[in-house]
Amino acid sequence: MKIYILYAKENWITDTLVQEWITYNKELYTTDLQQADTIWILSHYIAKQIPFHIYKSKKVITTIHHIVPSKITTSTFKHFLFLNSITDFFHTNSYKNSIVIQKYIQKPIKIIPLWHNEHIWKFLNNKDGLRKKHKLDGFLIGSFQRDTEGASIKNSTFKPKLEKGPDIFIQCLLHLQKTHKNIKVLLTGTRRQYVIKELKKNNIPYFYFEMCDLETLNELYNCLDLYIVSSRIEGGPRAINECALNKTPILSTNVGISNLLCYPESIFNLDDPSTILNSKTNISYNYNNAQKYTIENYMQKFTQKLFI
């Protein structure tokens, strides 16, 4: 069996997934489309880069990380019709995502969680030293994912990317201020304009590391007192995997893989952000669950489930 992977090279999670998968499956991977028995479409929105007649001569597996129903258009419907016509079966990361995806496709769906890299995301047991290194203090709450609609950045309106729940994130902070003194927020990544605007409006101090390498990002996780996932819709998010591996306390809405890795009492109600006050973290529970999906424990199982 030879597998060709179609993915968008855009410095996103798909780039990392492809490189990790290839490293552990070199004997199955090919860059020669003609030689491939199977095409794995990991970035479905570029599916038309391959001619239709080639798809019809191969086995095709299409991964859909998540769908945002409010952003579905006529063009999107046509795109899903095309994917249905070329795909043997679809793959997604969680049951929650499959429920939404099945509204738009007719082919079978395999629910197979993705792996995570324990060689990058790890507990460092040096919070005080790392905080000193990065000049951080306070009760430190992390948010490392984009929160602003790209089109709104051009005209400086900074509209929230609602599926990521940045508005819910701000509400969570305001509730947590009732029980935690000296709250400060640690941000990383691009397109953070909405949250920064709201933090300033509410006089909540923050630190911002716009772009950093993975080693630094893991160090920043290890500086946190809490990470909050406030999303309405998610494919993962990968922050749940990462927090579980590096033993960062995390509270999350009930999205994506949250119920796969997270302690049940750490999941709060996105319709009532005040419920975050009653939520409880459990880093040992999350860490133990995460061991099932490490590269060394799980990559071979993932490959067998998806391709064999």
Short mmCIF file of C-alpha atoms in Angstrom, two decimals:
data_model
loop_
_atom_site.label_atom_id
_atom_site.label_comp_id
_atom_site.label_asym_id
_atom_site.label_seq_id
_atom_site.Cartn_x
_atom_site.Cartn_y
_atom_site.Cartn_z
CA MET A 1 0.00 0.00 0.00
CA LYS A 2 1.20 3.50 -0.89
CA ILE A 3 -0.49 6.64 0.44
CA TYR A 4 -0.40 10.14 -1.03
CA ILE A 5 -1.40 12.99 1.30
CA LEU A 6 -3.07 16.14 -0.01
CA TYR A 7 -2.75 19.01 2.45
CA ALA A 8 -2.43 22.79 2.43
CA LYS A 9 1.02 23.98 3.38
CA GLU A 10 -0.01 26.90 5.57
CA ASN A 11 1.90 26.53 8.84
CA TRP A 12 -1.10 25.01 10.61
CA ILE A 13 -1.78 21.77 12.42
CA THR A 14 -2.02 19.80 9.16
CA ASP A 15 1.65 20.51 8.40
CA THR A 16 2.64 19.06 11.75
CA LEU A 17 0.35 16.04 11.41
CA VAL A 18 1.74 15.19 7.98
CA GLN A 19 5.37 15.41 9.07
CA GLU A 20 4.74 13.31 12.18
CA TRP A 21 2.79 10.69 10.27
CA ILE A 22 5.46 10.40 7.56
CA THR A 23 8.22 10.00 10.16
CA TYR A 24 6.50 6.91 11.56
CA ASN A 25 5.09 5.53 8.30
CA LYS A 26 7.84 6.05 5.73
CA GLU A 27 7.23 2.69 4.11
CA LEU A 28 3.61 3.66 3.31
CA TYR A 29 4.15 7.23 2.13
CA THR A 30 4.67 8.37 -1.45
CA THR A 31 4.95 11.74 -3.18
CA ASP A 32 4.13 10.05 -6.50
CA LEU A 33 0.40 10.40 -7.09
CA GLN A 34 0.45 7.78 -9.84
CA GLN A 35 2.11 5.23 -7.55
CA ALA A 36 -0.38 5.75 -4.73
CA ASP A 37 -3.15 3.27 -4.00
CA THR A 38 -4.81 5.67 -1.56
CA ILE A 39 -5.21 9.44 -1.43
CA TRP A 40 -5.64 10.90 2.05
CA ILE A 41 -7.20 14.37 1.75
CA LEU A 42 -6.18 16.10 4.95
CA SER A 43 -7.15 19.61 3.75
CA HIS A 44 -10.48 19.04 2.03
CA TYR A 45 -10.84 22.62 0.79
CA ILE A 46 -8.05 22.08 -1.76
CA ALA A 47 -9.44 18.77 -3.02
CA LYS A 48 -9.90 20.06 -6.57
CA GLN A 49 -6.15 20.39 -6.99
CA ILE A 50 -6.20 16.76 -8.08
CA PRO A 51 -8.10 15.92 -11.32
CA PHE A 52 -11.38 14.07 -10.86
CA HIS A 53 -10.35 11.10 -13.04
CA ILE A 54 -7.36 10.38 -10.77
CA TYR A 55 -9.59 10.24 -7.70
CA LYS A 56 -11.84 7.69 -9.42
CA SER A 57 -8.91 5.31 -9.86
CA LYS A 58 -7.84 5.46 -6.20
CA LYS A 59 -9.19 4.81 -2.74
CA VAL A 60 -9.94 8.23 -1.23
CA ILE A 61 -10.16 9.10 2.47
CA THR A 62 -11.19 12.64 3.36
CA THR A 63 -10.56 14.11 6.81
CA ILE A 64 -12.88 16.87 7.98
CA HIS A 65 -11.62 18.48 11.17
CA HIS A 66 -14.84 20.39 11.85
CA ILE A 67 -17.69 22.27 10.17
CA VAL A 68 -19.12 25.63 11.26
CA PRO A 69 -22.82 25.46 10.23
CA SER A 70 -23.29 29.25 10.37
CA LYS A 71 -20.63 29.62 7.67
CA ILE A 72 -22.15 27.14 5.22
CA THR A 73 -22.97 28.74 1.85
CA THR A 74 -24.26 27.57 -1.52
CA SER A 75 -20.65 27.22 -2.59
CA THR A 76 -19.94 25.06 0.45
CA PHE A 77 -22.83 22.74 -0.40
CA LYS A 78 -21.43 22.30 -3.91
CA HIS A 79 -18.02 21.56 -2.43
CA PHE A 80 -19.48 18.81 -0.22
CA LEU A 81 -21.24 17.32 -3.25
CA PHE A 82 -17.85 17.12 -4.94
CA LEU A 83 -16.26 15.51 -1.85
CA ASN A 84 -19.07 12.95 -1.73
CA SER A 85 -18.44 12.07 -5.37
CA ILE A 86 -14.74 11.27 -4.87
CA THR A 87 -14.55 9.97 -1.28
CA ASP A 88 -14.84 6.35 -0.17
CA PHE A 89 -15.24 7.31 3.46
CA PHE A 90 -14.74 10.36 5.66
CA HIS A 91 -12.66 10.64 8.80
CA THR A 92 -13.03 12.95 11.78
CA ASN A 93 -11.50 13.32 15.22
CA SER A 94 -14.53 13.02 17.48
CA TYR A 95 -18.12 11.87 17.76
CA LYS A 96 -19.33 15.44 18.24
CA ASN A 97 -17.86 16.46 14.91
CA SER A 98 -19.35 13.44 13.15
CA ILE A 99 -22.87 14.50 14.18
CA VAL A 100 -22.46 17.79 12.32
CA ILE A 101 -20.55 16.34 9.36
CA GLN A 102 -23.16 13.68 8.62
CA LYS A 103 -25.66 16.43 7.79
CA TYR A 104 -23.58 17.33 4.74
CA ILE A 105 -22.18 14.05 3.45
CA GLN A 106 -23.63 10.68 2.44
CA LYS A 107 -20.61 8.40 2.70
CA PRO A 108 -19.56 6.49 5.87
CA ILE A 109 -17.66 8.31 8.62
CA LYS A 110 -14.83 6.81 10.67
CA ILE A 111 -14.30 8.44 14.06
CA ILE A 112 -10.61 8.05 14.88
CA PRO A 113 -8.90 10.42 17.33
CA LEU A 114 -5.64 11.97 16.18
CA TRP A 115 -2.37 11.32 17.99
CA HIS A 116 -0.27 13.86 19.89
CA ASN A 117 3.46 14.32 20.26
CA GLU A 118 4.73 13.57 23.74
CA HIS A 119 8.27 14.46 22.61
CA ILE A 120 7.25 18.12 22.25
CA TRP A 121 4.49 18.59 24.82
CA LYS A 122 5.80 17.64 28.26
CA PHE A 123 5.81 18.62 31.91
CA LEU A 124 8.97 20.55 32.87
CA ASN A 125 8.46 20.86 36.65
CA ASN A 126 10.07 24.31 36.78
CA LYS A 127 7.23 26.84 36.88
CA ASP A 128 9.04 29.44 38.98
CA GLY A 129 12.17 29.32 36.84
CA LEU A 130 10.23 29.49 33.58
CA ARG A 131 8.12 32.39 34.82
CA LYS A 132 11.28 34.26 35.73
CA LYS A 133 12.80 33.47 32.33
CA HIS A 134 9.75 34.80 30.45
CA LYS A 135 9.03 37.63 32.92
CA LEU A 136 5.57 36.39 33.87
CA ASP A 137 3.57 36.74 37.08
CA GLY A 138 0.07 36.67 38.53
CA PHE A 139 -2.63 34.01 38.40
CA LEU A 140 -1.83 33.19 34.80
CA ILE A 141 -4.58 32.04 32.43
CA GLY A 142 -3.66 30.89 28.93
CA SER A 143 -5.31 31.21 25.54
CA PHE A 144 -3.18 30.17 22.56
CA GLN A 145 -5.64 30.09 19.63
CA ARG A 146 -6.77 32.75 17.16
CA ASP A 147 -9.94 34.62 18.09
CA THR A 148 -10.53 37.28 15.41
CA GLU A 149 -12.18 37.00 11.98
CA GLY A 150 -9.51 37.65 9.37
CA ALA A 151 -11.64 39.98 7.23
CA SER A 152 -12.31 42.25 10.21
CA ILE A 153 -8.61 42.88 10.77
CA LYS A 154 -8.29 44.77 7.49
CA ASN A 155 -10.84 47.40 8.55
CA SER A 156 -9.88 47.28 12.26
CA THR A 157 -13.36 46.25 13.45
CA PHE A 158 -11.88 43.13 15.10
CA LYS A 159 -14.95 40.88 15.03
CA PRO A 160 -14.85 37.76 17.21
CA LYS A 161 -14.37 34.37 15.58
CA LEU A 162 -17.47 33.09 17.34
CA GLU A 163 -16.84 29.37 16.89
CA LYS A 164 -13.73 29.85 19.04
CA GLY A 165 -15.77 31.56 21.76
CA PRO A 166 -13.52 34.54 22.56
CA ASP A 167 -16.55 36.36 23.94
CA ILE A 168 -17.13 33.42 26.29
CA PHE A 169 -13.45 33.50 27.25
CA ILE A 170 -13.78 37.12 28.41
CA GLN A 171 -16.92 36.29 30.40
CA CYS A 172 -15.06 33.42 32.06
CA LEU A 173 -12.27 35.77 33.11
CA LEU A 174 -14.75 38.22 34.64
CA HIS A 175 -16.36 35.42 36.66
CA LEU A 176 -12.99 34.04 37.77
CA GLN A 177 -11.96 37.47 39.04
CA LYS A 178 -14.50 36.92 41.82
CA THR A 179 -12.50 34.00 43.22
CA HIS A 180 -8.92 34.59 42.02
CA LYS A 181 -6.81 37.66 42.69
CA ASN A 182 -4.34 39.18 40.26
CA ILE A 183 -5.60 37.42 37.13
CA LYS A 184 -3.40 37.95 34.10
CA VAL A 185 -3.74 36.43 30.62
CA LEU A 186 -1.04 34.84 28.51
CA LEU A 187 -1.69 34.95 24.75
CA THR A 188 0.20 33.44 21.83
CA GLY A 189 -0.42 33.18 18.10
CA THR A 190 -1.83 35.47 15.46
CA ARG A 191 -5.25 37.15 15.08
CA ARG A 192 -5.63 37.97 18.78
CA GLN A 193 -7.02 41.48 18.20
CA TYR A 194 -10.54 40.86 19.54
CA VAL A 195 -9.41 39.38 22.86
CA ILE A 196 -6.73 42.06 23.32
CA LYS A 197 -9.34 44.76 22.72
CA GLU A 198 -11.66 43.20 25.32
CA LEU A 199 -8.87 42.69 27.85
CA LYS A 200 -7.98 46.36 27.61
CA LYS A 201 -11.65 47.34 27.92
CA ASN A 202 -11.95 45.32 31.14
CA ASN A 203 -8.55 46.35 32.54
CA ILE A 204 -7.25 42.77 32.59
CA PRO A 205 -3.44 42.67 32.26
CA TYR A 206 -1.98 40.38 29.61
CA PHE A 207 1.27 39.12 28.11
CA TYR A 208 1.49 38.47 24.39
CA PHE A 209 3.99 36.20 22.64
CA GLU A 210 2.72 36.55 19.07
CA MET A 211 4.85 33.87 17.44
CA CYS A 212 7.18 31.45 19.18
CA ASP A 213 8.75 28.09 18.48
CA LEU A 214 7.33 24.87 19.91
CA GLU A 215 9.91 24.60 22.67
CA THR A 216 9.02 28.08 23.91
CA LEU A 217 5.30 27.35 23.59
CA ASN A 218 5.67 24.26 25.75
CA GLU A 219 7.53 26.37 28.32
CA LEU A 220 4.68 28.89 28.30
CA TYR A 221 2.15 26.13 28.95
CA ASN A 222 4.28 25.13 31.94
CA CYS A 223 3.99 28.69 33.31
CA LEU A 224 0.20 28.62 33.48
CA ASP A 225 -2.12 28.26 36.43
CA LEU A 226 -5.03 27.54 34.08
CA TYR A 227 -5.85 27.16 30.40
CA ILE A 228 -9.39 27.86 29.16
CA VAL A 229 -10.99 26.40 26.04
CA SER A 230 -14.12 28.50 25.49
CA SER A 231 -15.02 27.31 21.99
CA ARG A 232 -18.48 26.68 20.58
CA ILE A 233 -17.17 24.41 17.79
CA GLU A 234 -13.82 22.63 17.55
CA GLY A 235 -12.01 19.92 15.66
CA GLY A 236 -9.80 19.33 18.72
CA PRO A 237 -8.67 21.74 19.84
CA ARG A 238 -5.03 20.67 20.02
CA ALA A 239 -4.64 22.74 23.18
CA ILE A 240 -6.53 19.98 25.02
CA ASN A 241 -3.98 17.39 23.90
CA GLU A 242 -1.09 19.69 24.74
CA CYS A 243 -2.37 20.65 28.18
CA ALA A 244 -2.99 17.00 29.04
CA LEU A 245 0.58 16.03 28.11
CA ASN A 246 2.32 18.91 29.90
CA LYS A 247 0.06 18.74 32.96
CA THR A 248 -1.45 22.19 32.54
CA PRO A 249 -4.75 22.62 34.44
CA ILE A 250 -7.53 23.09 31.87
CA LEU A 251 -11.23 23.93 31.88
CA SER A 252 -13.20 23.51 28.66
CA THR A 253 -16.58 23.75 27.04
CA ASN A 254 -18.07 20.49 25.78
CA VAL A 255 -16.53 20.55 22.30
CA GLY A 256 -14.36 18.36 20.06
CA ILE A 257 -12.28 15.89 22.06
CA SER A 258 -12.94 17.46 25.46
CA ASN A 259 -14.86 14.42 26.69
CA LEU A 260 -12.11 12.12 25.39
CA LEU A 261 -9.30 13.57 27.51
CA CYS A 262 -10.73 16.01 30.05
CA TYR A 263 -11.90 15.29 33.57
CA PRO A 264 -15.73 15.36 33.46
CA GLU A 265 -16.01 18.05 36.14
CA SER A 266 -13.66 20.32 34.19
CA ILE A 267 -16.21 20.81 31.40
CA PHE A 268 -18.38 23.90 31.85
CA ASN A 269 -21.55 25.10 30.13
CA LEU A 270 -20.81 27.49 27.26
CA ASP A 271 -24.38 28.86 27.53
CA ASP A 272 -23.65 29.85 31.12
CA PRO A 273 -19.99 30.81 31.57
CA SER A 274 -20.55 31.34 35.30
CA THR A 275 -20.53 27.53 35.62
CA ILE A 276 -16.75 27.72 35.22
CA LEU A 277 -16.70 28.67 38.94
CA ASN A 278 -17.99 25.21 39.83
CA SER A 279 -15.61 23.36 37.50
CA LYS A 280 -12.62 21.40 38.77
CA THR A 281 -9.33 20.59 37.07
CA ASN A 282 -7.63 17.20 37.34
CA ILE A 283 -4.25 17.08 35.65
CA SER A 284 -3.55 13.43 36.57
CA TYR A 285 -6.82 12.28 34.99
CA ASN A 286 -6.08 14.19 31.78
CA TYR A 287 -2.45 13.07 31.66
CA ASN A 288 -3.35 9.40 32.08
CA ASN A 289 -5.97 9.63 29.32
CA ALA A 290 -3.47 11.35 27.04
CA GLN A 291 -1.05 8.42 27.25
CA LYS A 292 -3.43 6.37 25.10
CA TYR A 293 -2.86 8.71 22.14
CA THR A 294 0.87 9.41 22.24
CA ILE A 295 2.88 8.81 19.09
CA GLU A 296 4.70 5.82 20.55
CA ASN A 297 1.54 4.18 21.92
CA TYR A 298 -0.96 5.09 19.24
CA MET A 299 0.48 6.00 15.82
CA GLN A 300 0.48 2.41 14.56
CA LYS A 301 -3.08 1.89 15.78
CA PHE A 302 -4.21 5.10 14.09
CA THR A 303 -2.68 4.07 10.77
CA GLN A 304 -4.24 0.62 10.92
CA LYS A 305 -7.68 2.00 11.77
CA LEU A 306 -7.61 4.61 9.01
CA PHE A 307 -6.03 2.72 6.13
CA ILE A 308 -6.31 -1.03 6.73
#
